[in-house]
Amino acid sequence: MGNQSVQVVAVTGGKGGVGKTNVSVNLALALAELGRRVVLMDADLGLANVDVQLGLRPQATLADVLSGTCSLREVMVNGPGGIRIVPAASGAAEMVNLGPREHAGLIQAFSDIGDELDILLIDTAAGIGDSVVSFVRAAQEVIVVVCDEPTSITDAYALIKLLSRDHGVTRFRVLANMVHSPQEGHNVFNKLLQVTDRFLDVALQYVGAVPYDESVRKAAQKQRATFDLFPRSRVSLAIRTIARKVDAWPLPSTPRGHLEFFLERLVQRNDPATGPEDE
């Protein structure tokens, strides 16, 4: 493992339909444009969204790494703008049910590439299932994507509540997506802040807003990233601003690379000291 710290950022949302994968893919590209070496991990184990969004046809997935048939380097797919993608292993790599051997294999696989990346972005599944919780609680930073609709706010709140109450995650970055004005972005954040401030002991920080823009749909139809196809669109400009903020977040100050810490936490599901976690 290299001595260099890796920033591990989970992008989550509490529910589907908030544009989380779009945000993950475009943010990965914007960070790469800033000169960062970015690996985007598609952690939606049921639906491999990143592949579809970028029109990729991966030959192998994380499941093949865990079974020992491929190395992580062989599984990674080159995406636009120099980003590398770890394709989702649909169902096969349920991180929460890995045995000790697979745990060790996963840690080893990522340790091998630890000094080849600066940022690991994790696009989680929708909802608040076990795999989402595992990835988010292990990450260094958590971006919660919300839209200006009641169900999105409610689901984001449910996720934050679960993570803070049961898993000790106390800091969340909030990104408002598909907004029609900068003010709408602030309003969405404030709606969420009102409920979390009242009922939870967490710190929410506003990362910014991404506007609603037809270019996203047009890019999706062509299976391209908006940032790649429409670099001057309003979405791309907003994502660039957010990427600069993400890039300025402090790196973990642990003596070991944070990648190792992330992986250890990822697989520490049933700590003998605490017993199995409640379902």
Tab-separated table of C-alpha atoms in Angstrom:
chain	number	residue	atom	x	y	z
A	1	MET	CA	0.000	0.000	0.000
A	2	GLY	CA	1.438	3.371	-0.954
A	3	ASN	CA	1.857	6.010	1.722
A	4	GLN	CA	-0.480	8.283	-0.041
A	5	SER	CA	-3.928	9.024	1.303
A	6	VAL	CA	-6.901	8.255	-0.887
A	7	GLN	CA	-10.099	10.257	-0.514
A	8	VAL	CA	-13.057	7.861	-0.393
A	9	VAL	CA	-16.366	9.533	-1.224
A	10	ALA	CA	-19.734	7.744	-1.268
A	11	VAL	CA	-22.537	9.247	-3.359
A	12	THR	CA	-25.940	8.209	-2.077
A	13	GLY	CA	-29.500	9.435	-2.049
A	14	GLY	CA	-31.926	7.356	-0.071
A	15	LYS	CA	-34.105	6.642	-3.092
A	16	GLY	CA	-33.977	6.156	-6.839
A	17	GLY	CA	-34.700	8.846	-9.381
A	18	VAL	CA	-32.654	11.641	-7.839
A	19	GLY	CA	-29.904	11.454	-10.479
A	20	LYS	CA	-27.292	9.972	-8.191
A	21	THR	CA	-25.426	8.023	-10.886
A	22	ASN	CA	-25.397	11.097	-13.112
A	23	VAL	CA	-23.836	13.094	-10.306
A	24	SER	CA	-21.254	10.340	-9.616
A	25	VAL	CA	-20.203	9.987	-13.248
A	26	ASN	CA	-19.988	13.724	-13.947
A	27	LEU	CA	-18.219	14.447	-10.665
A	28	ALA	CA	-15.666	11.735	-11.486
A	29	LEU	CA	-14.985	13.411	-14.834
A	30	ALA	CA	-14.728	16.887	-13.310
A	31	LEU	CA	-12.247	15.643	-10.688
A	32	ALA	CA	-10.203	13.959	-13.432
A	33	GLU	CA	-10.162	17.273	-15.295
A	34	LEU	CA	-8.562	18.776	-12.175
A	35	GLY	CA	-5.768	16.249	-12.567
A	36	ARG	CA	-6.921	13.725	-9.983
A	37	ARG	CA	-6.643	9.990	-10.604
A	38	VAL	CA	-10.213	8.837	-10.141
A	39	VAL	CA	-11.675	5.367	-9.746
A	40	LEU	CA	-15.475	5.184	-9.865
A	41	MET	CA	-16.918	2.109	-8.217
A	42	ASP	CA	-20.400	1.083	-9.237
A	43	ALA	CA	-21.682	-0.271	-5.935
A	44	ASP	CA	-25.234	-0.760	-7.107
A	45	LEU	CA	-24.998	-4.503	-6.890
A	46	GLY	CA	-28.461	-5.079	-8.322
A	47	LEU	CA	-28.464	-2.659	-11.259
A	48	ALA	CA	-25.199	-1.748	-12.903
A	49	ASN	CA	-26.027	1.859	-13.731
A	50	VAL	CA	-22.602	3.268	-14.511
A	51	ASP	CA	-21.933	0.762	-17.318
A	52	VAL	CA	-25.259	1.521	-18.920
A	53	GLN	CA	-24.878	5.267	-18.588
A	54	LEU	CA	-21.514	5.233	-20.298
A	55	GLY	CA	-22.333	2.525	-22.841
A	56	LEU	CA	-19.623	0.238	-21.463
A	57	ARG	CA	-19.619	-3.528	-21.869
A	58	PRO	CA	-17.468	-4.868	-19.059
A	59	GLN	CA	-16.200	-8.409	-19.554
A	60	ALA	CA	-15.633	-9.042	-15.857
A	61	THR	CA	-16.793	-7.612	-12.531
A	62	LEU	CA	-15.830	-7.444	-8.891
A	63	ALA	CA	-17.253	-10.966	-8.503
A	64	ASP	CA	-14.400	-12.237	-10.690
A	65	VAL	CA	-11.878	-10.467	-8.479
A	66	LEU	CA	-13.339	-12.103	-5.390
A	67	SER	CA	-13.334	-15.536	-7.010
A	68	GLY	CA	-9.663	-15.029	-7.889
A	69	THR	CA	-10.067	-15.299	-11.661
A	70	CYS	CA	-8.999	-11.686	-12.349
A	71	SER	CA	-7.094	-8.903	-10.692
A	72	LEU	CA	-8.812	-5.603	-9.970
A	73	ARG	CA	-6.678	-3.981	-12.671
A	74	GLU	CA	-8.047	-6.450	-15.220
A	75	VAL	CA	-11.629	-5.778	-14.169
A	76	MET	CA	-11.406	-1.985	-14.283
A	77	VAL	CA	-12.763	-0.384	-17.428
A	78	ASN	CA	-11.364	2.823	-18.870
A	79	GLY	CA	-14.048	5.498	-18.983
A	80	PRO	CA	-14.059	8.937	-20.607
A	81	GLY	CA	-11.630	11.586	-19.412
A	82	GLY	CA	-9.176	9.083	-17.998
A	83	ILE	CA	-11.425	7.823	-15.210
A	84	ARG	CA	-11.422	4.114	-14.394
A	85	ILE	CA	-14.566	2.229	-13.456
A	86	VAL	CA	-15.007	-0.840	-11.275
A	87	PRO	CA	-18.157	-2.433	-12.746
A	88	ALA	CA	-20.877	-3.628	-10.400
A	89	ALA	CA	-21.095	-7.323	-9.736
A	90	SER	CA	-24.815	-7.836	-9.970
A	91	GLY	CA	-25.864	-9.783	-6.921
A	92	ALA	CA	-22.756	-11.968	-6.897
A	93	ALA	CA	-20.634	-9.689	-4.759
A	94	GLU	CA	-23.060	-8.914	-1.963
A	95	MET	CA	-20.448	-7.188	0.156
A	96	VAL	CA	-22.444	-7.834	3.280
A	97	ASN	CA	-22.303	-11.612	2.914
A	98	LEU	CA	-18.638	-12.078	2.114
A	99	GLY	CA	-16.703	-14.652	4.068
A	100	PRO	CA	-13.277	-13.963	5.611
A	101	ARG	CA	-11.436	-15.221	2.519
A	102	GLU	CA	-13.333	-12.857	0.212
A	103	HIS	CA	-12.847	-10.025	2.695
A	104	ALA	CA	-9.125	-10.557	2.592
A	105	GLY	CA	-9.262	-10.798	-1.197
A	106	LEU	CA	-11.155	-7.537	-1.508
A	107	ILE	CA	-8.728	-5.681	0.746
A	108	GLN	CA	-5.783	-7.145	-1.146
A	109	ALA	CA	-7.310	-6.262	-4.533
A	110	PHE	CA	-7.737	-2.604	-3.619
A	111	SER	CA	-4.424	-2.435	-1.769
A	112	ASP	CA	-2.724	-3.409	-5.032
A	113	ILE	CA	-4.013	-0.269	-6.747
A	114	GLY	CA	-3.833	1.991	-3.668
A	115	ASP	CA	-0.995	4.089	-4.993
A	116	GLU	CA	-2.590	4.477	-8.426
A	117	LEU	CA	-5.521	6.629	-7.372
A	118	ASP	CA	-6.301	9.834	-5.502
A	119	ILE	CA	-10.067	9.548	-5.210
A	120	LEU	CA	-12.347	6.535	-4.974
A	121	LEU	CA	-15.922	7.578	-5.765
A	122	ILE	CA	-18.611	5.076	-4.855
A	123	ASP	CA	-21.983	5.205	-6.565
A	124	THR	CA	-24.229	3.373	-4.106
A	125	ALA	CA	-27.526	1.636	-4.795
A	126	ALA	CA	-30.810	3.442	-4.161
A	127	GLY	CA	-32.550	2.936	-0.847
A	128	ILE	CA	-31.176	2.121	2.576
A	129	GLY	CA	-30.308	-1.557	2.232
A	130	ASP	CA	-27.350	-3.297	3.856
A	131	SER	CA	-24.940	-2.791	0.988
A	132	VAL	CA	-25.653	0.974	0.894
A	133	VAL	CA	-25.074	1.260	4.626
A	134	SER	CA	-21.840	-0.774	4.413
A	135	PHE	CA	-20.317	1.436	1.730
A	136	VAL	CA	-21.470	4.732	3.216
A	137	ARG	CA	-20.370	4.077	6.776
A	138	ALA	CA	-16.949	3.013	5.537
A	139	ALA	CA	-16.364	6.070	3.330
A	140	GLN	CA	-14.524	9.172	4.436
A	141	GLU	CA	-17.063	11.584	2.945
A	142	VAL	CA	-20.738	11.122	2.153
A	143	ILE	CA	-22.606	13.132	-0.479
A	144	VAL	CA	-26.382	12.860	-0.174
A	145	VAL	CA	-28.147	13.789	-3.425
A	146	VAL	CA	-31.619	15.307	-2.959
A	147	CYS	CA	-34.246	16.882	-5.213
A	148	ASP	CA	-36.993	19.311	-4.416
A	149	GLU	CA	-39.734	16.801	-3.837
A	150	PRO	CA	-41.137	15.582	-0.516
A	151	THR	CA	-40.274	11.889	-1.044
A	152	SER	CA	-36.655	12.742	-1.822
A	153	ILE	CA	-36.316	14.809	1.367
A	154	THR	CA	-38.050	12.099	3.448
A	155	ASP	CA	-35.871	9.321	2.061
A	156	ALA	CA	-32.673	11.338	2.514
A	157	TYR	CA	-33.726	11.997	6.110
A	158	ALA	CA	-34.412	8.282	6.707
A	159	LEU	CA	-30.942	7.395	5.392
A	160	ILE	CA	-29.207	10.062	7.492
A	161	LYS	CA	-31.145	8.966	10.579
A	162	LEU	CA	-30.206	5.305	10.089
A	163	LEU	CA	-26.536	6.068	9.455
A	164	SER	CA	-26.194	8.462	12.372
A	165	ARG	CA	-28.202	6.506	14.910
A	166	ASP	CA	-26.976	2.982	14.149
A	167	HIS	CA	-23.595	3.499	12.498
A	168	GLY	CA	-22.065	6.642	13.992
A	169	VAL	CA	-21.895	8.666	10.755
A	170	THR	CA	-22.266	12.268	11.857
A	171	ARG	CA	-21.280	14.413	8.884
A	172	PHE	CA	-23.072	14.590	5.561
A	173	ARG	CA	-22.533	16.745	2.489
A	174	VAL	CA	-25.771	17.639	0.710
A	175	LEU	CA	-26.060	18.194	-3.040
A	176	ALA	CA	-29.319	19.490	-4.520
A	177	ASN	CA	-29.921	18.051	-7.975
A	178	MET	CA	-32.199	19.081	-10.855
A	179	VAL	CA	-32.985	22.501	-9.391
A	180	HIS	CA	-34.576	25.320	-11.371
A	181	SER	CA	-32.688	28.091	-9.557
A	182	PRO	CA	-29.812	28.478	-7.077
A	183	GLN	CA	-32.417	29.550	-4.511
A	184	GLU	CA	-34.264	26.261	-4.947
A	185	GLY	CA	-31.045	24.446	-4.073
A	186	HIS	CA	-30.723	26.355	-0.800
A	187	ASN	CA	-34.394	25.744	-0.054
A	188	VAL	CA	-33.987	21.978	-0.489
A	189	PHE	CA	-30.993	22.015	1.839
A	190	ASN	CA	-32.862	24.071	4.425
A	191	LYS	CA	-35.866	21.721	4.373
A	192	LEU	CA	-33.578	18.801	5.162
A	193	LEU	CA	-31.642	20.819	7.722
A	194	GLN	CA	-34.817	21.745	9.617
A	195	VAL	CA	-35.698	18.109	10.292
A	196	THR	CA	-32.159	16.879	10.977
A	197	ASP	CA	-31.427	19.797	13.336
A	198	ARG	CA	-34.581	19.064	15.241
A	199	PHE	CA	-34.270	15.326	15.631
A	200	LEU	CA	-30.698	14.203	14.916
A	201	ASP	CA	-27.211	14.946	16.147
A	202	VAL	CA	-25.555	15.404	12.756
A	203	ALA	CA	-23.756	18.111	10.803
A	204	LEU	CA	-25.041	18.812	7.298
A	205	GLN	CA	-22.932	20.831	4.884
A	206	TYR	CA	-24.245	22.215	1.619
A	207	VAL	CA	-22.039	21.309	-1.337
A	208	GLY	CA	-24.053	23.102	-4.000
A	209	ALA	CA	-26.716	22.568	-6.623
A	210	VAL	CA	-26.841	21.074	-10.104
A	211	PRO	CA	-29.481	22.645	-12.367
A	212	TYR	CA	-32.201	20.804	-14.229
A	213	ASP	CA	-30.973	20.691	-17.817
A	214	GLU	CA	-32.145	18.953	-20.990
A	215	SER	CA	-28.530	18.164	-21.861
A	216	VAL	CA	-28.605	15.398	-19.214
A	217	ARG	CA	-31.374	13.553	-21.032
A	218	LYS	CA	-29.702	14.071	-24.414
A	219	ALA	CA	-26.414	12.699	-23.107
A	220	ALA	CA	-28.201	9.725	-21.520
A	221	GLN	CA	-29.815	8.836	-24.839
A	222	LYS	CA	-26.361	8.681	-26.402
A	223	GLN	CA	-24.974	6.748	-23.410
A	224	ARG	CA	-22.450	9.460	-22.732
A	225	ALA	CA	-21.688	11.564	-19.672
A	226	THR	CA	-23.103	15.093	-19.809
A	227	PHE	CA	-19.712	16.437	-18.749
A	228	ASP	CA	-18.077	14.659	-21.667
A	229	LEU	CA	-20.659	15.451	-24.354
A	230	PHE	CA	-21.714	18.952	-23.226
A	231	PRO	CA	-18.708	20.350	-21.326
A	232	ARG	CA	-20.094	23.905	-21.419
A	233	SER	CA	-23.631	23.029	-20.304
A	234	ARG	CA	-25.042	24.479	-17.098
A	235	VAL	CA	-24.800	21.038	-15.513
A	236	SER	CA	-21.114	20.710	-16.377
A	237	LEU	CA	-20.340	24.192	-15.056
A	238	ALA	CA	-22.133	23.433	-11.772
A	239	ILE	CA	-20.366	20.080	-11.430
A	240	ARG	CA	-16.996	21.784	-11.988
A	241	THR	CA	-17.702	24.157	-9.090
A	242	ILE	CA	-18.668	21.240	-6.855
A	243	ALA	CA	-15.594	19.235	-7.917
A	244	ARG	CA	-13.324	22.080	-6.803
A	245	LYS	CA	-14.971	21.971	-3.373
A	246	VAL	CA	-14.641	18.193	-3.143
A	247	ASP	CA	-11.002	18.465	-4.177
A	248	ALA	CA	-10.386	20.891	-1.323
A	249	TRP	CA	-11.840	18.629	1.374
A	250	PRO	CA	-9.150	17.654	3.866
A	251	LEU	CA	-7.529	14.296	3.298
A	252	PRO	CA	-7.664	11.694	6.038
A	253	SER	CA	-4.781	12.198	8.435
A	254	THR	CA	-4.463	8.549	9.417
A	255	PRO	CA	-0.941	7.193	9.113
A	256	ARG	CA	-2.130	4.500	6.703
A	257	GLY	CA	-3.817	5.248	3.419
A	258	HIS	CA	-7.488	5.730	3.976
A	259	LEU	CA	-8.233	3.101	1.358
A	260	GLU	CA	-7.117	0.402	3.744
A	261	PHE	CA	-9.227	1.852	6.545
A	262	PHE	CA	-12.228	2.066	4.209
A	263	LEU	CA	-11.911	-1.584	3.218
A	264	GLU	CA	-11.478	-2.762	6.771
A	265	ARG	CA	-14.610	-0.888	7.769
A	266	LEU	CA	-16.452	-2.127	4.726
A	267	VAL	CA	-15.993	-5.731	5.717
A	268	GLN	CA	-16.376	-5.298	9.478
A	269	ARG	CA	-20.020	-6.157	9.420
A	270	ASN	CA	-20.266	-8.640	12.246
A	271	ASP	CA	-17.725	-7.569	14.761
A	272	PRO	CA	-17.533	-10.340	17.394
A	273	ALA	CA	-17.440	-7.666	20.088
A	274	THR	CA	-20.785	-6.211	19.110
A	275	GLY	CA	-22.408	-9.293	17.631
A	276	PRO	CA	-24.324	-9.331	14.359
A	277	GLU	CA	-25.973	-6.040	13.509
A	278	ASP	CA	-29.728	-5.937	13.706
A	279	GLU	CA	-31.471	-6.282	10.393
